[in-house]
Coordinates of C-alpha atoms (C1' of nucleotides) in Angstrom, one line a residue:
Chain Q
M175 CA 97.2 49.0 79.3
N176 CA 96.3 51.9 77.0
H177 CA 93.2 52.3 74.9
W178 CA 93.0 53.8 71.4
L179 CA 90.7 54.7 68.6
M180 CA 91.6 54.2 65.0
K181 CA 89.6 55.5 62.0
S182 CA 89.1 53.6 58.8
E183 CA 86.8 54.2 55.8
P184 CA 84.7 51.1 55.6
D185 CA 84.7 51.3 51.8
V186 CA 88.4 50.8 52.1
F187 CA 88.7 48.5 55.1
S188 CA 85.8 47.8 57.5
I189 CA 85.4 45.9 60.8
D190 CA 83.9 43.1 58.6
D191 CA 87.1 43.0 56.6
L192 CA 89.1 42.7 59.8
A193 CA 86.8 40.0 61.1
R194 CA 87.3 38.0 57.9
K195 CA 91.1 38.4 57.9
K196 CA 91.5 38.1 61.7
R197 CA 94.6 40.2 61.6
S198 CA 95.9 43.0 59.4
A199 CA 98.6 45.6 59.0
W200 CA 97.2 49.0 59.6
D201 CA 98.9 50.6 56.7
G202 CA 98.5 54.0 55.1
V203 CA 98.8 56.3 58.1
R204 CA 100.5 59.4 56.8
N205 CA 100.2 61.8 59.7
Y206 CA 103.1 62.3 62.1
Q207 CA 101.0 62.6 65.3
A208 CA 99.1 59.4 64.4
R209 CA 102.3 57.6 63.6
N210 CA 103.8 58.7 66.9
F211 CA 100.9 57.2 68.8
M212 CA 101.4 53.9 67.0
R213 CA 105.2 53.9 67.4
D214 CA 105.6 55.3 70.9
G215 CA 102.3 54.6 72.6
M216 CA 101.0 51.3 71.5
K217 CA 101.8 48.0 73.2
I218 CA 100.8 44.5 72.2
G219 CA 97.4 43.7 73.7
D220 CA 96.2 47.3 73.9
L221 CA 92.5 47.5 72.9
I222 CA 91.3 49.7 70.0
L223 CA 88.0 51.2 69.1
F224 CA 87.5 50.6 65.4
Y225 CA 85.9 53.7 64.0
H226 CA 84.1 53.9 60.6
S227 CA 84.5 57.3 59.0
N228 CA 82.8 58.5 55.9
A229 CA 80.2 55.9 56.6
E230 CA 76.4 55.5 57.1
P231 CA 76.4 56.0 59.9
S232 CA 79.9 57.1 60.9
G233 CA 80.7 55.7 64.4
I234 CA 82.4 53.0 66.4
A235 CA 81.9 49.6 64.8
G236 CA 83.8 47.3 67.1
I237 CA 87.0 46.4 68.9
A238 CA 90.4 45.3 67.8
K239 CA 93.7 44.9 69.6
V240 CA 97.3 45.7 68.9
A241 CA 99.0 42.6 67.7
S242 CA 102.6 43.7 67.0
A243 CA 105.1 46.3 67.9
A244 CA 105.5 49.2 65.4
Y245 CA 107.5 48.5 62.2
P246 CA 108.0 50.3 58.9
D247 CA 104.9 50.5 56.7
P248 CA 105.9 48.6 53.5
T249 CA 103.5 50.7 51.3
Q250 CA 105.8 53.7 51.7
F251 CA 108.4 51.9 49.5
D252 CA 106.0 50.6 47.0
K253 CA 105.8 52.8 43.9
K254 CA 102.5 51.2 42.9
S255 CA 100.9 52.0 46.2
E256 CA 98.8 55.1 46.7
Y257 CA 100.7 55.4 50.0
F258 CA 104.1 55.5 48.3
D259 CA 106.4 58.2 49.8
P260 CA 109.3 59.1 47.6
K261 CA 111.2 60.5 50.6
A262 CA 111.2 57.3 52.5
T263 CA 114.1 54.8 52.1
K264 CA 114.6 51.3 53.7
E265 CA 117.5 52.8 55.6
K266 CA 115.4 55.7 56.8
P267 CA 111.7 54.8 56.8
I268 CA 109.3 57.6 57.7
W269 CA 106.1 55.7 58.3
Q270 CA 105.4 53.0 60.9
L271 CA 102.4 50.8 61.5
V272 CA 101.2 48.1 63.8
D273 CA 99.3 44.9 63.1
V274 CA 95.8 44.8 64.6
E275 CA 93.7 41.7 65.4
F276 CA 89.9 41.4 65.4
V277 CA 88.3 41.2 68.8
E278 CA 84.6 42.0 68.4
K279 CA 82.0 43.6 66.2
F280 CA 79.3 45.6 67.9
K281 CA 75.7 44.5 67.2
A282 CA 75.1 48.1 66.1
V283 CA 77.5 50.9 65.2
L284 CA 77.7 53.5 68.1
P285 CA 77.0 56.6 66.0
L286 CA 79.1 59.7 66.1
E287 CA 75.9 61.6 66.7
R288 CA 75.4 59.7 70.0
I289 CA 79.0 60.2 71.0
K290 CA 78.7 63.9 70.4
V291 CA 75.9 64.4 72.9
E292 CA 77.4 62.4 75.7
P293 CA 78.9 64.7 78.3
E294 CA 81.4 62.1 79.5
L295 CA 82.9 61.9 76.0
S296 CA 83.1 65.6 75.2
E297 CA 86.9 65.7 75.7
M298 CA 87.6 63.1 73.0
P299 CA 89.7 64.5 70.1
L300 CA 87.1 62.7 67.9
V301 CA 84.5 65.2 68.7
Q302 CA 86.7 68.3 68.9
K303 CA 86.0 70.6 66.0
G304 CA 88.7 70.5 63.3
T305 CA 90.5 67.4 64.7
R306 CA 91.3 65.0 61.9
L307 CA 93.6 62.6 63.8
S308 CA 93.1 59.1 62.6
V309 CA 94.8 57.4 65.6
M310 CA 94.1 58.8 69.1
P311 CA 94.3 57.7 72.7
V312 CA 91.1 57.0 74.7
S313 CA 91.0 57.3 78.4
H314 CA 90.0 54.4 80.6
A315 CA 86.8 56.3 81.7
E316 CA 85.9 57.1 78.0
W317 CA 86.5 53.5 77.1
Q318 CA 84.0 52.3 79.8
T319 CA 81.4 54.9 78.8
I320 CA 81.7 53.9 75.1
L321 CA 81.3 50.2 75.9
R322 CA 78.3 50.9 78.1
L323 CA 76.6 52.9 75.3
A324 CA 77.6 50.4 72.6
K325 CA 76.1 47.5 74.5
S326 CA 72.9 49.2 75.7
Chain H
dG14 C1' 79.4 66.3 46.0
dC15 C1' 80.3 70.3 49.0
dC16 C1' 83.3 72.6 51.7
dA17 C1' 85.5 73.9 56.3
dA18 C1' 89.4 73.0 58.7
dC19 C1' 93.7 71.5 58.8
dG20 C1' 98.6 69.8 57.5
dT21 C1' 102.2 70.1 54.2
dT22 C1' 104.9 72.1 50.6
dG23 C1' 107.8 75.2 48.5
dG24 C1' 109.1 79.9 46.9
dC25 C1' 111.2 83.7 48.7
Chain U
dG220 C1' 111.3 81.1 58.9
dC221 C1' 107.1 83.0 56.8
dC222 C1' 103.0 82.2 54.7
dA223 C1' 100.2 81.4 50.3
dA224 C1' 98.8 77.7 47.7
dC225 C1' 97.6 73.3 47.6
dG226 C1' 95.9 68.6 49.0
dT227 C1' 93.4 65.9 52.3
dT228 C1' 90.0 64.6 55.8
dG229 C1' 85.7 63.6 56.9
dG230 C1' 80.9 65.3 58.4
dC231 C1' 77.0 66.5 56.3

DNA sequence: GCCAACGTTGGC
DNA sequence: GCCAACGTTGGC
């Protein structure tokens, strides 16, 4: 099983929103590398760190899991959506997404500040300067470290 | 709200 | 195919 981290702005969609809905399509990803991780890397049941960006504080808020295989993001065809992509067609969709399911909300957000100073987490794309990936893989060791920090 | 860093677009 | 201009991300 692989592990992942996915970023969301809590003003738009937070861990609480996912907890309420139980399951949601992770729409709006418009970055090829992030799309490829969802399309080619994710398997049903993979666990996801739910990261709050542009938040107070920014950090990891809980856990979700992959609940579907990748399929075309419907918002790319929707003219009224802010994620509409005029270059995408039903025959040749560009953007893919997966459904995610709520697993757990941490008692407290594990702040980015804490992640940054943890030597075992220094290789994460999350803390690399200039990386803006919104979907990224997490190694098994990093996963264990993050859960230990989040629950301590 | 600022702005650095990055990805994408489009003229040539 | 280059690269300047532009738009976006996301921490602060």
